[in-house]
Amino acid sequence: MKISLGPLLYYWPRAAVFDFYERAAVSAADIVYLGETVCSKRRELGPEDWLAIARTLARAGKEVVLSTLVLIEAESELGVLRRCCDQDEFMVEANDVGAIQLLAQRGRPFVAGPAINNYNARSLALLQRSGLRRWVMPVELPGDVLRDIVSDLDAASLKGAVETETFAYGRLPLAYSARCFTARAHNLPKDQCEFRCLQHPQGIALKAQDGRALFTLNGIQTMSAAIQNLGSQWQALADRGVDVLRVSPETPDSLDVVTELAQAIREDRPAGSTDGADICNGYWTGAAGMLWNTTESA
């Protein structure tokens, strides 16, 4: 199995981003996704900066994929999307159907990100004819559904043509909104947010009235409170047909997760935590997503 480093979902200072990807270049990650997927106001790095990092990673032997915004709200954002789809150095992860359309028009191969609602092999077959090479399973799908999808792909002789990637580590990206929750938490309008996301490099914890951790707010993105960690179940993912395990950066130390996962794969043993302390795997097992469940769905 291959390991990918997903796009950075948080807003980190420029120097921290460059340092992180400098270390990613010598990490065990096979694939690295780059770019801003959450909010176009996050401009610590511009398109040329991301391309410079991409070229450095490519020289280090990494497969580099440029990721697009999930929610396109302005003509300026559409312009950035077009430039990303026009470049031909690196494959693109499309996180919006508009990006898929642009890439299909250009005859470019692409990855369908987790924000694209692919729930069956028929949708994947349609996208494969438009250039799909890999899809990232929506985070809410359980393992038994994935098994059926991969089986249907195999029956359609598409399993070898379409790779399957699963969100194996990180806070789950659950929803996106035109409203910025971080700005609202600071009593600021979205257009005058003062880039407050920089003050929350792991998002803002949101608790229920009884004090339980409920969600994590990250700009316009709502994420899970707990971190999903499927490292202890990677062998079950492999049995379900997963080709790539995605590690989503939570902190600069998330590269340690990549190291541990790669070593576990080499040694054919489980990786990471096997209890439910601050982690969740409910969606994978067919339970409520915020739970840690030890019984996998049938």
Coordinates of C-alpha atoms in Angstrom, one line a residue:
M1 CA 0.0 0.0 0.0
K2 CA 1.0 3.6 -0.6
I3 CA 0.9 6.4 1.9
S4 CA -0.2 9.9 1.0
L5 CA 0.1 13.2 2.8
G6 CA -3.1 15.0 2.3
P7 CA -3.4 18.8 1.7
L8 CA -2.9 21.0 4.7
L9 CA -6.4 21.9 5.9
Y10 CA -5.3 24.5 8.5
Y11 CA -3.8 27.9 8.1
W12 CA -0.1 27.8 9.2
P13 CA 2.5 30.6 9.0
R14 CA 4.5 30.6 5.8
A15 CA 7.8 29.5 7.4
A16 CA 6.0 26.6 9.2
V17 CA 4.6 25.4 5.9
F18 CA 7.9 25.5 4.1
D19 CA 9.6 23.7 7.0
F20 CA 6.9 21.0 7.1
Y21 CA 7.3 20.2 3.4
E22 CA 11.0 20.2 3.6
R23 CA 10.8 17.4 6.1
A24 CA 8.0 15.7 4.0
A25 CA 10.5 15.5 1.2
V26 CA 12.5 12.9 3.2
S27 CA 9.5 11.2 4.8
A28 CA 8.0 7.8 3.9
A29 CA 5.1 9.4 2.1
D30 CA 4.7 8.2 -1.5
I31 CA 2.3 10.9 -2.5
V32 CA 2.0 14.5 -1.4
Y33 CA -1.1 16.7 -2.0
L34 CA -0.4 20.5 -2.0
G35 CA -2.5 23.6 -2.1
E36 CA -5.3 25.5 -0.3
T37 CA -8.6 23.6 -0.2
V38 CA -10.5 25.5 2.5
C39 CA -10.4 29.3 2.0
S40 CA -8.9 31.5 -0.7
K41 CA -8.2 34.2 1.8
R42 CA -5.4 32.1 3.2
R43 CA -2.6 33.7 1.2
E44 CA 0.6 33.0 3.2
L45 CA 1.6 31.0 0.1
G46 CA 0.6 31.8 -3.5
P47 CA 0.3 29.5 -6.5
E48 CA 4.0 30.0 -7.4
D49 CA 5.0 29.0 -3.8
W50 CA 3.0 25.8 -4.0
L51 CA 4.6 25.0 -7.4
A52 CA 8.1 25.6 -6.0
I53 CA 7.4 23.2 -3.1
A54 CA 5.9 20.7 -5.6
R55 CA 9.0 20.8 -7.8
T56 CA 11.2 20.2 -4.7
L57 CA 9.1 17.2 -3.6
A58 CA 9.1 15.8 -7.2
R59 CA 12.9 16.0 -7.3
A60 CA 12.9 14.0 -4.0
G61 CA 10.9 11.2 -5.7
K62 CA 7.4 12.1 -4.4
E63 CA 4.3 11.9 -6.6
V64 CA 2.9 15.4 -6.3
V65 CA -0.8 16.3 -6.7
L66 CA -2.2 19.9 -6.6
S67 CA -5.5 20.2 -4.7
T68 CA -8.2 22.6 -5.5
L69 CA -10.7 24.6 -3.4
V70 CA -13.8 22.8 -2.3
L71 CA -16.1 25.8 -2.5
I72 CA -15.8 28.2 -5.4
E73 CA -17.5 31.5 -4.5
A74 CA -15.9 34.2 -6.6
E75 CA -14.5 34.9 -10.1
S76 CA -11.0 35.3 -8.6
E77 CA -11.2 31.8 -7.2
L78 CA -12.3 30.5 -10.5
G79 CA -9.3 32.1 -12.1
V80 CA -7.0 30.4 -9.7
L81 CA -8.8 27.1 -10.4
R82 CA -8.3 27.6 -14.2
R83 CA -4.6 28.2 -13.8
C84 CA -4.2 25.1 -11.7
C85 CA -6.1 23.0 -14.3
D86 CA -4.1 24.6 -17.1
Q87 CA -0.6 23.6 -15.8
D88 CA 0.6 20.2 -16.9
E89 CA 3.5 19.5 -14.5
F90 CA 1.4 17.8 -11.9
M91 CA -1.9 15.9 -11.6
V92 CA -4.8 17.7 -9.9
E93 CA -7.0 16.7 -7.1
A94 CA -10.5 18.0 -8.0
N95 CA -12.5 18.9 -4.9
D96 CA -15.3 20.6 -6.8
V97 CA -17.3 19.4 -9.8
G98 CA -16.3 22.5 -11.7
A99 CA -12.7 21.4 -11.4
I100 CA -13.6 18.0 -12.9
Q101 CA -15.3 19.8 -15.8
L102 CA -12.3 21.9 -16.5
L103 CA -9.9 19.0 -16.3
A104 CA -12.1 16.8 -18.5
Q105 CA -12.2 19.5 -21.1
R106 CA -8.4 19.7 -21.1
G107 CA -8.0 15.9 -21.3
R108 CA -6.2 15.9 -18.0
P109 CA -6.1 12.9 -15.6
F110 CA -7.2 13.8 -12.1
V111 CA -7.9 12.6 -8.5
A112 CA -11.5 13.0 -7.2
G113 CA -11.1 14.3 -3.6
P114 CA -13.2 13.3 -0.6
A115 CA -15.6 16.3 -1.1
I116 CA -16.8 14.8 -4.4
N117 CA -19.8 12.6 -3.6
N118 CA -18.8 9.3 -5.1
Y119 CA -21.0 6.6 -3.6
N120 CA -21.0 3.9 -6.2
A121 CA -19.0 2.3 -9.0
R122 CA -21.3 3.8 -11.7
S123 CA -20.3 7.4 -10.8
L124 CA -16.7 6.3 -10.8
A125 CA -17.0 4.7 -14.2
L126 CA -18.5 7.9 -15.5
L127 CA -15.6 10.0 -14.1
Q128 CA -13.1 7.4 -15.3
R129 CA -14.2 8.1 -18.9
S130 CA -13.5 11.8 -18.2
G131 CA -10.0 11.2 -16.8
L132 CA -10.3 9.9 -13.2
R133 CA -7.3 8.0 -12.1
R134 CA -7.8 7.9 -8.3
W135 CA -10.7 8.6 -6.0
V136 CA -10.6 9.4 -2.3
M137 CA -13.6 7.8 -0.5
P138 CA -16.0 10.2 1.2
V139 CA -15.2 10.0 4.9
E140 CA -18.8 8.9 5.9
L141 CA -18.7 5.7 3.9
P142 CA -18.3 2.4 5.9
G143 CA -16.0 -0.4 5.0
D144 CA -18.7 -2.7 3.7
V145 CA -19.8 -0.1 1.1
L146 CA -16.3 0.4 0.0
R147 CA -15.9 -3.4 -0.5
D148 CA -19.0 -3.4 -2.7
I149 CA -17.8 -0.4 -4.7
V150 CA -14.4 -2.0 -5.3
S151 CA -16.0 -5.3 -6.2
D152 CA -18.2 -3.5 -8.8
L153 CA -15.2 -1.7 -10.2
D154 CA -13.5 -5.1 -10.6
A155 CA -16.5 -6.5 -12.3
A156 CA -16.4 -3.6 -14.7
S157 CA -12.7 -4.2 -15.4
L158 CA -11.9 -0.8 -13.8
K159 CA -10.1 -1.7 -10.6
G160 CA -6.7 -1.5 -12.2
A161 CA -7.6 1.8 -13.9
V162 CA -8.9 3.6 -10.8
E163 CA -7.0 3.6 -7.5
T164 CA -8.9 3.9 -4.2
E165 CA -7.6 6.2 -1.4
T166 CA -9.0 6.3 2.1
F167 CA -8.7 9.0 4.8
A168 CA -6.8 7.1 7.3
Y169 CA -5.6 9.7 9.8
G170 CA -6.7 13.2 10.8
R171 CA -9.8 15.2 11.8
L172 CA -12.5 14.4 9.3
P173 CA -13.6 17.2 7.0
L174 CA -17.4 17.0 7.4
A175 CA -19.0 20.1 5.8
Y176 CA -18.3 23.5 4.2
S177 CA -20.3 26.7 4.4
A178 CA -20.3 30.1 2.8
R179 CA -20.1 31.5 6.4
C180 CA -16.7 31.6 8.2
F181 CA -17.1 30.1 11.6
T182 CA -13.7 31.3 12.8
A183 CA -14.5 34.9 11.9
R184 CA -17.8 34.6 13.6
A185 CA -16.2 33.2 16.8
H186 CA -14.1 36.5 16.9
N187 CA -17.2 38.6 16.2
L188 CA -15.8 39.6 12.8
P189 CA -17.4 39.6 9.3
K190 CA -16.0 37.1 6.9
D191 CA -14.6 39.7 4.5
Q192 CA -12.8 41.3 7.4
C193 CA -11.6 38.2 9.3
E194 CA -8.1 39.6 10.0
F195 CA -6.9 36.1 9.1
R196 CA -7.8 34.8 12.6
C197 CA -7.3 31.2 11.4
L198 CA -3.6 31.8 11.9
Q199 CA -4.3 31.9 15.6
H200 CA -5.9 28.4 15.5
P201 CA -3.4 26.1 13.8
Q202 CA -5.6 23.1 14.7
G203 CA -9.0 24.8 14.5
I204 CA -11.3 25.8 17.3
A205 CA -12.8 23.1 19.5
L206 CA -16.6 23.3 19.7
K207 CA -18.3 21.6 22.7
A208 CA -21.8 20.5 23.4
Q209 CA -23.7 22.0 26.3
D210 CA -22.7 18.9 28.4
G211 CA -19.1 19.6 27.8
R212 CA -18.4 16.9 25.3
A213 CA -16.2 17.6 22.3
L214 CA -18.5 17.9 19.3
F215 CA -16.8 19.5 16.3
T216 CA -13.7 21.4 15.3
L217 CA -14.3 24.7 13.4
N218 CA -11.7 25.6 10.8
G219 CA -12.7 28.7 8.8
I220 CA -15.6 27.7 6.6
Q221 CA -15.0 24.0 7.3
T222 CA -16.6 21.9 10.0
M223 CA -14.4 19.0 11.1
S224 CA -14.7 16.1 13.6
A225 CA -13.6 16.8 17.2
A226 CA -11.7 13.5 17.4
I227 CA -9.0 12.3 15.0
Q228 CA -9.9 9.4 12.9
N229 CA -7.0 6.8 13.1
L230 CA -7.4 3.7 11.0
G231 CA -3.7 2.7 11.3
S232 CA -4.6 -0.3 13.5
Q233 CA -7.0 -1.4 10.8
W234 CA -4.9 -0.9 7.7
Q235 CA -4.9 -4.6 6.9
A236 CA -8.7 -4.6 6.8
L237 CA -8.6 -1.5 4.5
A238 CA -6.2 -3.5 2.2
D239 CA -8.6 -6.4 2.2
R240 CA -11.4 -4.0 1.1
G241 CA -9.4 -2.9 -1.9
V242 CA -7.7 0.3 -0.6
D243 CA -4.6 1.3 -2.5
V244 CA -3.5 4.5 -0.7
L245 CA -3.8 5.5 2.9
R246 CA -4.1 9.3 3.5
V247 CA -2.6 11.0 6.5
S248 CA -4.0 14.5 6.9
P249 CA -1.5 16.9 8.6
E250 CA -2.7 17.9 12.1
T251 CA 0.5 19.2 13.5
P252 CA 4.1 19.3 12.1
D253 CA 4.6 16.0 14.1
S254 CA 2.1 14.3 11.8
L255 CA 5.0 13.1 9.7
D256 CA 5.7 10.7 12.6
V257 CA 2.3 9.1 11.8
V258 CA 3.6 8.5 8.3
T259 CA 6.8 6.9 9.6
E260 CA 4.9 4.6 12.0
L261 CA 2.4 3.6 9.3
A262 CA 5.1 2.8 6.7
Q263 CA 7.0 0.7 9.2
A264 CA 3.8 -1.2 10.2
I265 CA 3.1 -1.9 6.6
R266 CA 6.6 -3.2 6.0
E267 CA 6.3 -5.4 9.1
D268 CA 2.7 -6.4 8.4
R269 CA 1.4 -5.4 11.8
P270 CA -1.3 -2.9 13.0
A271 CA -0.1 0.7 13.5
G272 CA -1.2 3.4 15.9
S273 CA -3.7 3.4 18.7
T274 CA -6.1 0.5 19.3
D275 CA -8.3 2.2 21.8
G276 CA -10.8 5.0 21.6
A277 CA -8.9 7.8 23.5
D278 CA -9.5 10.9 21.5
I279 CA -9.8 9.0 18.3
C280 CA -12.8 7.8 16.2
N281 CA -13.5 5.2 13.5
G282 CA -17.2 5.0 13.6
Y283 CA -17.9 5.7 10.0
W284 CA -15.5 3.0 8.8
T285 CA -17.3 0.4 11.0
G286 CA -20.8 1.5 10.1
A287 CA -21.5 3.3 13.4
A288 CA -21.9 7.0 14.3
G289 CA -18.8 8.8 13.0
M290 CA -17.7 10.3 16.4
L291 CA -17.5 6.9 18.1
W292 CA -14.7 4.4 18.5
N293 CA -16.1 1.1 17.5
T294 CA -14.3 -2.2 17.7
T295 CA -16.8 -4.2 15.6
E296 CA -16.6 -3.7 11.9
S297 CA -19.8 -3.7 9.8
A298 CA -20.6 -7.0 8.0

